[in-house]
mmCIF file of C-alpha atoms in Angstrom:
data_model
loop_
_atom_site.group_PDB
_atom_site.id
_atom_site.type_symbol
_atom_site.label_atom_id
_atom_site.label_comp_id
_atom_site.label_asym_id
_atom_site.label_seq_id
_atom_site.Cartn_x
_atom_site.Cartn_y
_atom_site.Cartn_z
ATOM 1 C CA MET A 13 5.673 -78.270 32.999
ATOM 2 C CA SER A 14 8.273 -81.043 32.806
ATOM 3 C CA PHE A 15 6.496 -82.447 29.726
ATOM 4 C CA VAL A 16 6.943 -79.084 27.979
ATOM 5 C CA SER A 17 10.451 -78.363 29.244
ATOM 6 C CA ASP A 18 11.773 -81.783 28.273
ATOM 7 C CA ARG A 19 10.696 -81.155 24.696
ATOM 8 C CA PHE A 20 11.813 -77.519 24.574
ATOM 9 C CA PRO A 21 14.944 -77.079 22.419
ATOM 10 C CA PRO A 22 17.887 -76.428 24.760
ATOM 11 C CA GLN A 23 19.444 -74.072 22.187
ATOM 12 C CA ILE A 24 16.472 -71.700 22.493
ATOM 13 C CA ALA A 25 16.575 -71.854 26.281
ATOM 14 C CA ASP A 26 20.300 -71.077 26.123
ATOM 15 C CA VAL A 27 19.768 -68.006 23.952
ATOM 16 C CA LEU A 28 16.821 -66.662 25.949
ATOM 17 C CA THR A 29 18.473 -67.070 29.331
ATOM 18 C CA ALA A 30 21.572 -65.327 27.994
ATOM 19 C CA ALA A 31 19.418 -62.404 26.829
ATOM 20 C CA LEU A 32 17.652 -62.239 30.206
ATOM 21 C CA ALA A 33 20.927 -62.336 32.127
ATOM 22 C CA HIS A 34 22.467 -59.561 30.021
ATOM 23 C CA PHE A 35 19.338 -57.423 30.308
ATOM 24 C CA VAL A 36 19.913 -57.135 34.065
ATOM 25 C CA TRP A 37 22.896 -54.847 33.474
ATOM 26 C CA GLN A 38 21.605 -53.419 30.203
ATOM 27 C CA GLY A 39 18.357 -52.225 31.780
ATOM 28 C CA THR A 40 20.243 -50.850 34.765
ATOM 29 C CA VAL A 41 22.629 -48.874 32.560
ATOM 30 C CA LEU A 42 19.801 -47.434 30.449
ATOM 31 C CA SER A 43 17.832 -46.459 33.562
ATOM 32 C CA LEU A 44 20.859 -44.765 35.139
ATOM 33 C CA MET A 45 21.574 -42.887 31.911
ATOM 34 C CA LEU A 46 18.012 -41.557 31.869
ATOM 35 C CA PHE A 47 18.176 -40.669 35.567
ATOM 36 C CA PHE A 48 21.432 -38.725 35.254
ATOM 37 C CA ALA A 49 20.280 -36.990 32.076
ATOM 38 C CA VAL A 50 17.008 -35.805 33.643
ATOM 39 C CA ARG A 51 18.113 -35.169 37.248
ATOM 40 C CA LEU A 52 21.694 -33.976 36.993
ATOM 41 C CA ILE A 53 21.577 -32.087 33.702
ATOM 42 C CA ARG A 54 18.242 -30.652 34.890
ATOM 43 C CA ILE A 55 16.388 -30.780 31.592
ATOM 44 C CA ARG A 56 13.329 -28.592 32.111
ATOM 45 C CA SER A 57 11.550 -29.184 28.813
ATOM 46 C CA VAL A 58 8.676 -31.607 29.371
ATOM 47 C CA GLN A 59 8.724 -32.645 25.719
ATOM 48 C CA ILE A 60 12.441 -33.514 25.817
ATOM 49 C CA ARG A 61 12.080 -35.504 29.049
ATOM 50 C CA TYR A 62 9.135 -37.378 27.592
ATOM 51 C CA LEU A 63 11.023 -38.155 24.383
ATOM 52 C CA MET A 64 14.037 -39.364 26.348
ATOM 53 C CA SER A 65 11.859 -41.619 28.501
ATOM 54 C CA VAL A 66 10.115 -43.171 25.499
ATOM 55 C CA THR A 67 13.458 -43.636 23.742
ATOM 56 C CA THR A 68 14.796 -45.445 26.813
ATOM 57 C CA LEU A 69 11.792 -47.792 26.769
ATOM 58 C CA VAL A 70 12.373 -48.538 23.083
ATOM 59 C CA LEU A 71 16.055 -49.255 23.718
ATOM 60 C CA MET A 72 15.081 -51.595 26.573
ATOM 61 C CA GLY A 73 12.856 -53.477 24.150
ATOM 62 C CA LEU A 74 15.629 -53.723 21.565
ATOM 63 C CA ALA A 75 18.371 -54.745 24.003
ATOM 64 C CA PRO A 76 17.325 -58.429 24.363
ATOM 65 C CA LEU A 77 16.850 -58.736 20.590
ATOM 66 C CA LEU A 78 20.333 -57.355 19.935
ATOM 67 C CA THR A 79 21.736 -59.675 22.598
ATOM 68 C CA ILE A 80 20.158 -62.672 20.878
ATOM 69 C CA ILE A 81 21.647 -61.601 17.524
ATOM 70 C CA TRP A 82 25.047 -61.121 19.129
ATOM 71 C CA HIS A 83 24.785 -64.479 20.865
ATOM 72 C CA GLN A 84 23.923 -66.265 17.632
ATOM 73 C CA ARG A 85 26.897 -64.727 15.832
ATOM 74 C CA SER A 86 29.307 -65.341 18.682
ATOM 75 C CA LEU A 87 32.081 -67.778 17.967
ATOM 76 C CA ALA A 88 31.683 -69.616 21.268
ATOM 77 C CA PRO A 89 28.255 -70.548 22.631
ATOM 78 C CA ILE A 90 27.443 -69.407 26.127
ATOM 79 C CA HIS A 91 27.534 -72.910 27.613
ATOM 80 C CA ALA A 92 31.209 -73.113 26.628
ATOM 81 C CA ILE A 93 32.187 -69.970 28.536
ATOM 82 C CA GLY A 94 33.136 -71.930 31.625
ATOM 83 C CA THR A 95 35.466 -74.168 29.609
ATOM 84 C CA THR A 96 37.039 -71.191 27.824
ATOM 85 C CA VAL A 97 37.563 -69.264 31.029
ATOM 86 C CA SER A 98 39.013 -72.242 32.882
ATOM 87 C CA THR A 99 41.360 -73.172 29.993
ATOM 88 C CA SER A 100 42.774 -69.675 29.579
ATOM 89 C CA ALA A 101 43.168 -69.282 33.308
ATOM 90 C CA VAL A 102 44.994 -72.592 33.711
ATOM 91 C CA LEU A 103 47.394 -71.609 30.947
ATOM 92 C CA ALA A 104 48.047 -68.255 32.584
ATOM 93 C CA HIS A 105 48.193 -69.509 36.166
ATOM 94 C CA THR A 106 49.934 -72.831 36.549
ATOM 95 C CA GLN A 107 49.952 -72.682 40.316
ATOM 96 C CA ALA A 108 47.821 -75.162 42.188
ATOM 97 C CA ASP A 109 45.828 -72.393 43.893
ATOM 98 C CA GLY A 110 44.880 -70.909 40.545
ATOM 99 C CA LYS A 111 43.723 -74.275 39.284
ATOM 100 C CA ALA A 112 41.585 -74.832 42.344
ATOM 101 C CA VAL A 113 39.919 -71.415 42.034
ATOM 102 C CA MET A 114 39.170 -71.877 38.348
ATOM 103 C CA ALA A 115 37.777 -75.329 39.023
ATOM 104 C CA GLU A 116 35.248 -73.739 41.373
ATOM 105 C CA VAL A 117 34.424 -71.043 38.812
ATOM 106 C CA ASN A 118 33.931 -73.737 36.207
ATOM 107 C CA GLN A 119 31.477 -75.517 38.484
ATOM 108 C CA VAL A 120 29.497 -72.299 38.919
ATOM 109 C CA PHE A 121 29.336 -71.776 35.157
ATOM 110 C CA ALA A 122 28.322 -75.372 34.624
ATOM 111 C CA PHE A 123 25.531 -75.011 37.196
ATOM 112 C CA PHE A 124 23.985 -71.822 35.789
ATOM 113 C CA HIS A 125 24.331 -72.933 32.173
ATOM 114 C CA GLY A 126 22.890 -76.363 32.744
ATOM 115 C CA PRO A 127 19.788 -77.126 30.678
ATOM 116 C CA GLU A 128 17.525 -77.588 33.704
ATOM 117 C CA ILE A 129 18.525 -74.252 35.257
ATOM 118 C CA GLN A 130 18.119 -72.468 31.928
ATOM 119 C CA ARG A 131 14.651 -73.910 31.442
ATOM 120 C CA ALA A 132 13.643 -72.965 34.979
ATOM 121 C CA ILE A 133 14.788 -69.368 34.428
ATOM 122 C CA MET A 134 13.065 -69.175 31.055
ATOM 123 C CA PHE A 135 9.737 -70.567 32.236
ATOM 124 C CA SER A 136 9.785 -68.337 35.322
ATOM 125 C CA TRP A 137 10.242 -65.346 33.064
ATOM 126 C CA LEU A 138 7.490 -66.519 30.707
ATOM 127 C CA GLY A 139 5.183 -66.950 33.709
ATOM 128 C CA GLY A 140 5.784 -63.335 34.693
ATOM 129 C CA VAL A 141 5.103 -62.221 31.136
ATOM 130 C CA LEU A 142 1.805 -64.098 31.117
ATOM 131 C CA ILE A 143 0.733 -62.580 34.457
ATOM 132 C CA PHE A 144 1.400 -59.010 33.375
ATOM 133 C CA THR A 145 -0.148 -59.622 29.967
ATOM 134 C CA ALA A 146 -3.300 -60.878 31.684
ATOM 135 C CA ARG A 147 -3.260 -57.754 33.864
ATOM 136 C CA LEU A 148 -3.019 -55.567 30.759
ATOM 137 C CA LEU A 149 -5.879 -57.404 29.054
ATOM 138 C CA PHE A 150 -8.009 -57.129 32.186
ATOM 139 C CA GLY A 151 -7.398 -53.373 32.291
ATOM 140 C CA TYR A 152 -8.359 -53.054 28.639
ATOM 141 C CA CYS A 153 -11.579 -55.013 29.190
ATOM 142 C CA PHE A 154 -12.324 -52.783 32.164
ATOM 143 C CA THR A 155 -12.024 -49.670 29.976
ATOM 144 C CA LEU A 156 -14.485 -51.226 27.535
ATOM 145 C CA TRP A 157 -16.897 -51.840 30.408
ATOM 146 C CA ILE A 158 -16.786 -48.284 31.762
ATOM 147 C CA ARG A 159 -17.607 -46.975 28.280
ATOM 148 C CA THR A 160 -20.827 -48.943 27.976
ATOM 149 C CA ASN A 161 -23.043 -46.472 29.888
ATOM 150 C CA ALA A 162 -21.332 -43.258 28.756
ATOM 151 C CA GLN A 163 -23.649 -40.398 27.768
ATOM 152 C CA PRO A 164 -23.072 -37.453 25.405
ATOM 153 C CA LEU A 165 -22.272 -33.968 26.663
ATOM 154 C CA SER A 166 -24.557 -31.000 26.565
ATOM 155 C CA ASP A 167 -24.541 -28.952 23.373
ATOM 156 C CA GLN A 168 -22.413 -26.241 25.031
ATOM 157 C CA LEU A 169 -19.689 -28.618 26.217
ATOM 158 C CA GLU A 170 -19.869 -30.581 22.990
ATOM 159 C CA GLY A 171 -19.085 -27.404 21.075
ATOM 160 C CA ILE A 172 -16.190 -26.639 23.413
ATOM 161 C CA SER A 173 -14.703 -30.112 23.000
ATOM 162 C CA CYS A 174 -15.017 -29.994 19.213
ATOM 163 C CA ARG A 175 -13.268 -26.635 19.045
ATOM 164 C CA LEU A 176 -10.508 -27.887 21.317
ATOM 165 C CA GLY A 177 -10.068 -30.979 19.174
ATOM 166 C CA GLU A 178 -9.770 -28.921 16.006
ATOM 167 C CA ARG A 179 -7.314 -26.517 17.646
ATOM 168 C CA MET A 180 -5.122 -29.334 18.985
ATOM 169 C CA GLY A 181 -5.289 -31.493 15.865
ATOM 170 C CA VAL A 182 -7.234 -34.292 17.552
ATOM 171 C CA PRO A 183 -10.316 -35.342 15.530
ATOM 172 C CA ILE A 184 -12.314 -36.173 18.654
ATOM 173 C CA GLY A 185 -15.802 -35.670 17.171
ATOM 174 C CA LYS A 186 -18.469 -36.764 19.663
ATOM 175 C CA ARG A 187 -16.080 -38.777 21.821
ATOM 176 C CA VAL A 188 -16.029 -36.630 24.949
ATOM 177 C CA LEU A 189 -18.644 -38.288 27.156
ATOM 178 C CA ILE A 190 -19.895 -38.367 30.742
ATOM 179 C CA SER A 191 -20.029 -41.502 32.869
ATOM 180 C CA THR A 192 -21.137 -42.601 36.322
ATOM 181 C CA ARG A 193 -18.377 -45.215 36.452
ATOM 182 C CA VAL A 194 -15.390 -42.882 36.689
ATOM 183 C CA GLY A 195 -14.320 -40.659 39.568
ATOM 184 C CA GLN A 196 -12.039 -38.414 37.534
ATOM 185 C CA ALA A 197 -11.460 -37.430 33.943
ATOM 186 C CA VAL A 198 -9.768 -40.156 31.950
ATOM 187 C CA ALA A 199 -8.909 -40.941 28.333
ATOM 188 C CA VAL A 200 -9.502 -44.595 27.451
ATOM 189 C CA GLY A 201 -9.188 -46.732 24.341
ATOM 190 C CA PHE A 202 -6.549 -47.392 21.719
ATOM 191 C CA PHE A 203 -8.042 -47.236 18.239
ATOM 192 C CA ARG A 204 -10.897 -44.821 18.919
ATOM 193 C CA PRO A 205 -10.037 -43.241 22.277
ATOM 194 C CA VAL A 206 -12.688 -41.308 24.186
ATOM 195 C CA VAL A 207 -12.558 -38.869 27.082
ATOM 196 C CA LEU A 208 -14.823 -39.721 30.016
ATOM 197 C CA LEU A 209 -15.891 -37.078 32.548
ATOM 198 C CA PRO A 210 -17.590 -37.838 35.873
ATOM 199 C CA VAL A 211 -21.244 -36.823 35.879
ATOM 200 C CA SER A 212 -20.795 -34.932 39.164
ATOM 201 C CA TRP A 213 -18.225 -32.618 37.600
ATOM 202 C CA LEU A 214 -20.869 -31.039 35.377
ATOM 203 C CA THR A 215 -22.378 -29.352 38.437
ATOM 204 C CA GLN A 216 -19.213 -28.938 40.498
ATOM 205 C CA LEU A 217 -16.897 -27.346 37.942
ATOM 206 C CA THR A 218 -17.231 -24.226 35.831
ATOM 207 C CA PRO A 219 -17.202 -24.465 32.007
ATOM 208 C CA GLU A 220 -13.719 -22.912 31.992
ATOM 209 C CA VAL A 221 -12.320 -25.586 34.288
ATOM 210 C CA LEU A 222 -14.033 -28.340 32.309
ATOM 211 C CA GLU A 223 -12.488 -26.933 29.145
ATOM 212 C CA ALA A 224 -9.026 -27.138 30.742
ATOM 213 C CA VAL A 225 -9.695 -30.717 31.845
ATOM 214 C CA ILE A 226 -10.813 -31.757 28.374
ATOM 215 C CA ALA A 227 -7.756 -30.094 26.838
ATOM 216 C CA HIS A 228 -5.517 -32.010 29.238
ATOM 217 C CA GLU A 229 -7.039 -35.370 28.266
ATOM 218 C CA LEU A 230 -6.916 -34.510 24.556
ATOM 219 C CA ALA A 231 -3.206 -33.803 24.984
ATOM 220 C CA HIS A 232 -2.762 -37.372 26.235
ATOM 221 C CA ILE A 233 -4.480 -38.681 23.116
ATOM 222 C CA ARG A 234 -2.480 -36.445 20.778
ATOM 223 C CA ARG A 235 0.790 -37.582 22.392
ATOM 224 C CA TRP A 236 -0.171 -41.286 22.100
ATOM 225 C CA ASP A 237 0.149 -41.711 25.864
ATOM 226 C CA LEU A 238 -2.403 -44.519 25.905
ATOM 227 C CA TRP A 239 -0.228 -46.631 23.614
ATOM 228 C CA VAL A 240 2.938 -45.732 25.513
ATOM 229 C CA ASN A 241 1.411 -46.698 28.845
#
């Protein structure tokens, strides 16, 4: 790790740690805005709540990028903040107590904006990204595995699923299947998603209930929920 960090450009570490630090309050503000909008205004429309939630996620993704752009265009780099703050404060407060306080503040700024601290923060964050990315890839591989033994539906249910797909605008074709590897209905896949039904449900549920279940999973596909998740 030290071999990599020693050769990592400090300017990039400075920008990334600034974006991460600012995202703490940016993400909090966006989350609170969504919470108050949904809970206090009492928006009842499911579609509006869903759209607001997705929009909040998009804004959270854009926030660090905008912070990096702002940081690059800023007149003073972030590592100079401590010097700027201490200089302005000393000019405004000539008393000895004021100088002592600002000296301590300057030390705090110097500590958190030191290259070693910035690299430690950045690599800790990158480690978390790698862990959750591996988790996502593992989940995707698992969905591929549970599809390997899927079987087609009966002609009756196949006709029902095709009619539902046409009515809902989801070209599902022959992609509603049964599987012994799932315990509940689930839509899986990104580019050619399929709906998997547990084999036991074919004998436990009526055709009407199965139709409602299939319609529910097709709604997830039509709304791009798999990509959003």
